[in-house]
PDB file of C-alpha atoms in Angstrom:
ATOM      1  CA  UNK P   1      95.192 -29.859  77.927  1.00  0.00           C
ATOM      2  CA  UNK P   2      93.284 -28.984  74.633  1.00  0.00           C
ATOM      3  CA  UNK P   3      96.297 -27.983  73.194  1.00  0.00           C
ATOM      4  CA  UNK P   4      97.981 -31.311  74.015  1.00  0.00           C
ATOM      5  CA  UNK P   5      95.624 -33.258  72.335  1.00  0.00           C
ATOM      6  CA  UNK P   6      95.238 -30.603  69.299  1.00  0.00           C
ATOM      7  CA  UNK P   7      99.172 -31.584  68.807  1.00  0.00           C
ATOM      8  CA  UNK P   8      98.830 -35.104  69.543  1.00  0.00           C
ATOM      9  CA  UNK P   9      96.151 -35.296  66.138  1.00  0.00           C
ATOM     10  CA  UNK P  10      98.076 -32.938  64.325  1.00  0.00           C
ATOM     11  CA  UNK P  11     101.556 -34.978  64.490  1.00  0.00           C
ATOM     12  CA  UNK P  12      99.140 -38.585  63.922  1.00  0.00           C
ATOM     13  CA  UNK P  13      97.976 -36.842  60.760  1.00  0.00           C
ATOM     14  CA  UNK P  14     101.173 -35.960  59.910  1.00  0.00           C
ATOM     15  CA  UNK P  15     103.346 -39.150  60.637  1.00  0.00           C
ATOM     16  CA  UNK P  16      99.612 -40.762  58.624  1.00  0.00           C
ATOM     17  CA  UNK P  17     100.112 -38.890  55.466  1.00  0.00           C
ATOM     18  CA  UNK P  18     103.954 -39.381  55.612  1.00  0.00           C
ATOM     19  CA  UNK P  19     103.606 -43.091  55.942  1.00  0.00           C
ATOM     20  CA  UNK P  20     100.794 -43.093  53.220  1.00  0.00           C
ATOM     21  CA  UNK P  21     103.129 -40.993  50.595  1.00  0.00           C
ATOM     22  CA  UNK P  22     106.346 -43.019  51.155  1.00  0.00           C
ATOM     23  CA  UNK P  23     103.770 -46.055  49.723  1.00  0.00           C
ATOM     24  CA  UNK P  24     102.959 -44.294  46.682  1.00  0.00           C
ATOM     25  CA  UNK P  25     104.469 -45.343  43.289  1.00  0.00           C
ATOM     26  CA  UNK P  26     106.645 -42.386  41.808  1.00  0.00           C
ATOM     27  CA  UNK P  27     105.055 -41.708  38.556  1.00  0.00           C
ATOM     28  CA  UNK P  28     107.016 -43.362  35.614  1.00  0.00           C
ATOM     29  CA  UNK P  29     108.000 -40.701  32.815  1.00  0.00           C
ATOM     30  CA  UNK P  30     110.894 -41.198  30.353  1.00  0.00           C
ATOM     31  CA  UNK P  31     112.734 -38.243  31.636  1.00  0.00           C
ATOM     32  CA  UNK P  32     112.757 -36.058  34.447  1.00  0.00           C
ATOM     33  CA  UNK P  33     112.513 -32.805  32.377  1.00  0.00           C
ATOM     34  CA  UNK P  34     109.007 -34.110  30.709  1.00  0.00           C
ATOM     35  CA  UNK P  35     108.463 -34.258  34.404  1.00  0.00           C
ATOM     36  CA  UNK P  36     108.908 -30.621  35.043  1.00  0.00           C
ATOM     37  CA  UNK P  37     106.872 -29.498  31.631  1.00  0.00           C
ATOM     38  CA  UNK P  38     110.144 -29.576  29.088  1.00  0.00           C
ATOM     39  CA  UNK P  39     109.719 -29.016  25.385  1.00  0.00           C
ATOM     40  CA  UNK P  40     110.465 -30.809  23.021  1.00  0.00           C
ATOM     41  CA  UNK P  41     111.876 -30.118  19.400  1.00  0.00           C
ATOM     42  CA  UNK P  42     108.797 -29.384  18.335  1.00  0.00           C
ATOM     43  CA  UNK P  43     107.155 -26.993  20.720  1.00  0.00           C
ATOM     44  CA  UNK P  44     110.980 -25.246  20.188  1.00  0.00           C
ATOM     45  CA  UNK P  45     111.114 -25.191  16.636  1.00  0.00           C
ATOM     46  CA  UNK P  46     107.401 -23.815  16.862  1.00  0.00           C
ATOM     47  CA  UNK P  47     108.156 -20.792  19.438  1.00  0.00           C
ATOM     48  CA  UNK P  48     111.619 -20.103  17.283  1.00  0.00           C
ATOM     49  CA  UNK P  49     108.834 -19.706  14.013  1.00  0.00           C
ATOM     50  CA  UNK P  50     106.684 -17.493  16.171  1.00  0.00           C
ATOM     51  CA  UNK P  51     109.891 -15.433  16.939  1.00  0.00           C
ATOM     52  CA  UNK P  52     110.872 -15.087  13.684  1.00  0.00           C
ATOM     53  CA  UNK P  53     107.072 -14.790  12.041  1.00  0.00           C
ATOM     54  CA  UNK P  54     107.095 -11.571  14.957  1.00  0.00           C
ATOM     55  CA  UNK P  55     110.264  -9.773  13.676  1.00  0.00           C
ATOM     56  CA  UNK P  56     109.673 -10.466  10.133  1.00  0.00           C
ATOM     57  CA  UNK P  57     106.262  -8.849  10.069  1.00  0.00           C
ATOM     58  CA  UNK P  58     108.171  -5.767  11.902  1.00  0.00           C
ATOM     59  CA  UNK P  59     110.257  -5.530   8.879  1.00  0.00           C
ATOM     60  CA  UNK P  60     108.046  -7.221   5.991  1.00  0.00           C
ATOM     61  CA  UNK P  61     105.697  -4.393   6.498  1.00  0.00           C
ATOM     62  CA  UNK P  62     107.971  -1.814   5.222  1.00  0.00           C
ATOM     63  CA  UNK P  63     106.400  -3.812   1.381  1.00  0.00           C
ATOM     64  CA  UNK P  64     103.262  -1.977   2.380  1.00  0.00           C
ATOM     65  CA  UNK P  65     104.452   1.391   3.357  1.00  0.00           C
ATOM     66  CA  UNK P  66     105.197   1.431   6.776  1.00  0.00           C
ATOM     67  CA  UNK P  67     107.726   3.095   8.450  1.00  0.00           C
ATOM     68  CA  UNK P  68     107.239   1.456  11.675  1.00  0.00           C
ATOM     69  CA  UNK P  69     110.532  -0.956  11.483  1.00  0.00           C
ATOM     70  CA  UNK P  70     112.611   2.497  11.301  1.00  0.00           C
ATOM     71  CA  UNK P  71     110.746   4.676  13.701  1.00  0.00           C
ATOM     72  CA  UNK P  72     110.890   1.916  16.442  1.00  0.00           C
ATOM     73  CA  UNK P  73     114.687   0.950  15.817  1.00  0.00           C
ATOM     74  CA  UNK P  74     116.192   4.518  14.290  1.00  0.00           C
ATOM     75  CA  UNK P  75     113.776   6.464  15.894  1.00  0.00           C
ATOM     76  CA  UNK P  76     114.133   8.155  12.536  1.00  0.00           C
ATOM     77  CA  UNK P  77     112.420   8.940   8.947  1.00  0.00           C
ATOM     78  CA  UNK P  78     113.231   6.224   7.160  1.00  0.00           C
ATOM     79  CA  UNK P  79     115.268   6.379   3.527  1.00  0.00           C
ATOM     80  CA  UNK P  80     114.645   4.847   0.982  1.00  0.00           C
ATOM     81  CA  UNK P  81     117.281   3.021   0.959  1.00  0.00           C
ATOM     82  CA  UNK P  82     116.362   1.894   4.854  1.00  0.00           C
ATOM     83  CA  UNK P  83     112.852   0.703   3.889  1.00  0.00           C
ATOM     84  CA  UNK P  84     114.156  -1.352   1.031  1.00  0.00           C
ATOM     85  CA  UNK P  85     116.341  -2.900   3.118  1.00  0.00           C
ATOM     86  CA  UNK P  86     113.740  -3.802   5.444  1.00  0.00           C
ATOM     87  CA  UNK P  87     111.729  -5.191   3.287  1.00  0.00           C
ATOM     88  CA  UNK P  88     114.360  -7.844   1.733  1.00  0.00           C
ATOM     89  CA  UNK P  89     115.478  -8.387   5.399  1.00  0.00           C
ATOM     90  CA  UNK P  90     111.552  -9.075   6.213  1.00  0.00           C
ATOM     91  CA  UNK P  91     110.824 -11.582   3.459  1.00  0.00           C
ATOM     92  CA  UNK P  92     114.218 -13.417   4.672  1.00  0.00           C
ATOM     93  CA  UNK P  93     112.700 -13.835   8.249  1.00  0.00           C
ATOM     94  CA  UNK P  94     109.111 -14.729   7.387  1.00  0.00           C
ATOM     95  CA  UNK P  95     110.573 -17.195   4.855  1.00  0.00           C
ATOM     96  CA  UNK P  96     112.601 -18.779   7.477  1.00  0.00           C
ATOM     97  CA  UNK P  97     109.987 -18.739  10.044  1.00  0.00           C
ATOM     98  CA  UNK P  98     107.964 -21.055   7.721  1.00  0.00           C
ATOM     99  CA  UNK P  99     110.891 -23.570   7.063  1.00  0.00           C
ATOM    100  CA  UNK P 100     111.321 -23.968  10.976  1.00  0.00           C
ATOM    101  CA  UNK P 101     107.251 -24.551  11.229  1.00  0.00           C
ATOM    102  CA  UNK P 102     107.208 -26.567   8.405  1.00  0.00           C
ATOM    103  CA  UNK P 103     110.219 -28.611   9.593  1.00  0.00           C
ATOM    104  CA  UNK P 104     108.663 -28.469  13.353  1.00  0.00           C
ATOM    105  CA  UNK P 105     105.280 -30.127  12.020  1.00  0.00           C
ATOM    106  CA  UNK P 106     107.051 -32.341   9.209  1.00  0.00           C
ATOM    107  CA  UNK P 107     110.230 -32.814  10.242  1.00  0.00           C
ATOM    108  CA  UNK P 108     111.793 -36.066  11.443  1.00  0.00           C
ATOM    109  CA  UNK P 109     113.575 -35.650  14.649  1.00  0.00           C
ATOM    110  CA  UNK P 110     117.058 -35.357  12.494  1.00  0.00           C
ATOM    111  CA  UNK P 111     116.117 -32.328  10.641  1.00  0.00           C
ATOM    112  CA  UNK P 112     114.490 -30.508  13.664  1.00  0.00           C
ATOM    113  CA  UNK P 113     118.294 -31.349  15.607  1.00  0.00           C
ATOM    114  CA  UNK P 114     119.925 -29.619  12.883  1.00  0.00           C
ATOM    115  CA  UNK P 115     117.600 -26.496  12.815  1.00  0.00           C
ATOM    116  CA  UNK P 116     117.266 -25.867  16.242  1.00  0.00           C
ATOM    117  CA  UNK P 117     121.349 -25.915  16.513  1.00  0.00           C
ATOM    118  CA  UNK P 118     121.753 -23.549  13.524  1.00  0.00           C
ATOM    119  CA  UNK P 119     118.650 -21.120  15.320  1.00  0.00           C
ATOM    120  CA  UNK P 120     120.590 -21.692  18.089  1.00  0.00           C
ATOM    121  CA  UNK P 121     123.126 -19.909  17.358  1.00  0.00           C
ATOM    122  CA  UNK P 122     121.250 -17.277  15.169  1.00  0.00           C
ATOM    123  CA  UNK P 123     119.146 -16.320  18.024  1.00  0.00           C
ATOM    124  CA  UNK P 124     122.473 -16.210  20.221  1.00  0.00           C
ATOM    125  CA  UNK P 125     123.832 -13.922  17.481  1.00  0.00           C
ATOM    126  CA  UNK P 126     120.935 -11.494  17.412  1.00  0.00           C
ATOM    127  CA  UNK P 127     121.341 -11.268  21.426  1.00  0.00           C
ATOM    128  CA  UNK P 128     125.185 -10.350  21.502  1.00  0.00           C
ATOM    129  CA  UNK P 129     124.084  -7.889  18.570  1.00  0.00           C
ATOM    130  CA  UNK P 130     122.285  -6.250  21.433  1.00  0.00           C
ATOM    131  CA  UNK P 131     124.908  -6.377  23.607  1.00  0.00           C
ATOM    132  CA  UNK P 132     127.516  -4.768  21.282  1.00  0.00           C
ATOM    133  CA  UNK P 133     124.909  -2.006  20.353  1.00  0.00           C
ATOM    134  CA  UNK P 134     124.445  -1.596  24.183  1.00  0.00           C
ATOM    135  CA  UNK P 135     128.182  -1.875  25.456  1.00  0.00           C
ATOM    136  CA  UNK P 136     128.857   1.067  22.325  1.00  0.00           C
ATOM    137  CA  UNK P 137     125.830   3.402  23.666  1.00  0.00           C
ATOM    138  CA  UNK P 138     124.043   3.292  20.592  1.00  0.00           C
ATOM    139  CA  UNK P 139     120.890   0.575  21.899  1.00  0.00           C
ATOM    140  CA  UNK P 140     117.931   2.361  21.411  1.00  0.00           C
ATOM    141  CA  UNK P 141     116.096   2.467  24.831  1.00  0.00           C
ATOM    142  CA  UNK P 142     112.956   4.576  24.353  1.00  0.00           C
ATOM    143  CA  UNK P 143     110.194   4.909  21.832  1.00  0.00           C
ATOM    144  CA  UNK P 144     107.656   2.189  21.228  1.00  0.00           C
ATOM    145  CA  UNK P 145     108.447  -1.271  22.934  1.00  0.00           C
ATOM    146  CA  UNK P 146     111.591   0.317  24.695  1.00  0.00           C
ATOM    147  CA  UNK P 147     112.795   0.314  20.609  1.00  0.00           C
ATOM    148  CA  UNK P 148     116.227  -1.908  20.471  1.00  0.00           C
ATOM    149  CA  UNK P 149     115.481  -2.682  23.637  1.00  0.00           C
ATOM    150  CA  UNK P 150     112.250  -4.443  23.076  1.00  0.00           C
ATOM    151  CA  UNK P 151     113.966  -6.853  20.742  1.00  0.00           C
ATOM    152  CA  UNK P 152     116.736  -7.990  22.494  1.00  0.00           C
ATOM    153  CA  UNK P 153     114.072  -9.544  25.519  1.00  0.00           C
ATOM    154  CA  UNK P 154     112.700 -12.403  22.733  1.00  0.00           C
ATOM    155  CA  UNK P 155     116.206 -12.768  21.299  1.00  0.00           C
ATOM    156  CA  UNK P 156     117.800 -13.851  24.277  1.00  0.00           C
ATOM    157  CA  UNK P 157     114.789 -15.789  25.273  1.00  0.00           C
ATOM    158  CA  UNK P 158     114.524 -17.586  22.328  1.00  0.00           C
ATOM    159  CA  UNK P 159     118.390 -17.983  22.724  1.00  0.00           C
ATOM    160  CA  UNK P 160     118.503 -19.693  25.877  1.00  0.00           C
ATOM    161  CA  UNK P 161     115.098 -21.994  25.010  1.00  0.00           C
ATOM    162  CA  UNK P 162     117.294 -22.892  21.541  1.00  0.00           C
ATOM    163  CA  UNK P 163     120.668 -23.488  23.086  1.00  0.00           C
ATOM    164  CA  UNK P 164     118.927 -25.400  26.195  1.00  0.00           C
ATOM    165  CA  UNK P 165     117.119 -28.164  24.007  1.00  0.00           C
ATOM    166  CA  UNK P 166     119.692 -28.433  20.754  1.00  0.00           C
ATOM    167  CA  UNK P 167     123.231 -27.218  22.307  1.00  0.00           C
ATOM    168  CA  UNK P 168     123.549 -28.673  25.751  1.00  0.00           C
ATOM    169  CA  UNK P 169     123.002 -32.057  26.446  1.00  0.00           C
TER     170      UNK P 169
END
């Protein structure tokens, strides 16, 4: 008989909070997506900086001597000729990182459009890079941060956050 009335309250409660939440006013947000936590061109741009801030301090450091670009992607002394080719590659990324923040903190929404589509595709670049080195047997795998490895995970991240917000509508 307990047990009766224990379901009895527990179905009134229920059938109570149902009735109570079909009254409630569905929040009113411009989109669904802002809904769920989306980003906007902004907080894209921004991660796509941090990306490329990340990769080009990899490479930049070679300007200061280290060999850590080579070791993690060659698993190899570097040459000469490797290091100064990290280094120009470096100052290319860093420089770009700090167009897409400055364009992600002054940008109108126009110029962030056209960034994020041209990253876009960049950062879906750098991922099939990975794929070809994979698919040929020459991705590095080991070595610090799984090496080649470790750099196609942010690529294709950054890919799919990029192509999500400024590709597919």
């Amino acid at each position: 008989r307990n047990q009766i009335i224990s379901m009895k309250i527990v179905l009134a409660l229920l059938a109570a909070g149902s009735a109570h939440g079909a009254t409630l006013a569905a929040p009113k947000v411009k989109s669904t997506l802002k809904l769920r936590g989306g980003l906007d061109s902004k907080q894209v741009l921004l991660a796509n900086a941090a990306g490329l801030a990340a990769f080009g301090s990899e490479f930049g450091s070679a300007l200061v001597g280290s060999k850590w670009a080579s070791v993690r992607y060659w698993d190899c002394e570097p040459t000469e000729g490797w290091q100064q080719l990290s280094e120009a590659f470096g100052i290319g990324l860093l420089t770009l990182a700090y167009v897409t923040y400055d364009t992600a903190q002054n940008g109108d929404e126009a110029a962030k459009t056209n960034l994020g589509k041209k990253l876009s595709f960049a950062w879906i670049g750098w991922t099939l890079m990975h794929v070809k080195w994979w698919q040929m047997g020459t991705l590095v795998t080991t070595g610090p941060l799984k090496s080649q490895l470790g750099g196609w995970v942010p690529c294709a991240t950054l890919a799919a956050l990029s192509a999500k917000k400024f590709l597919i509508k």
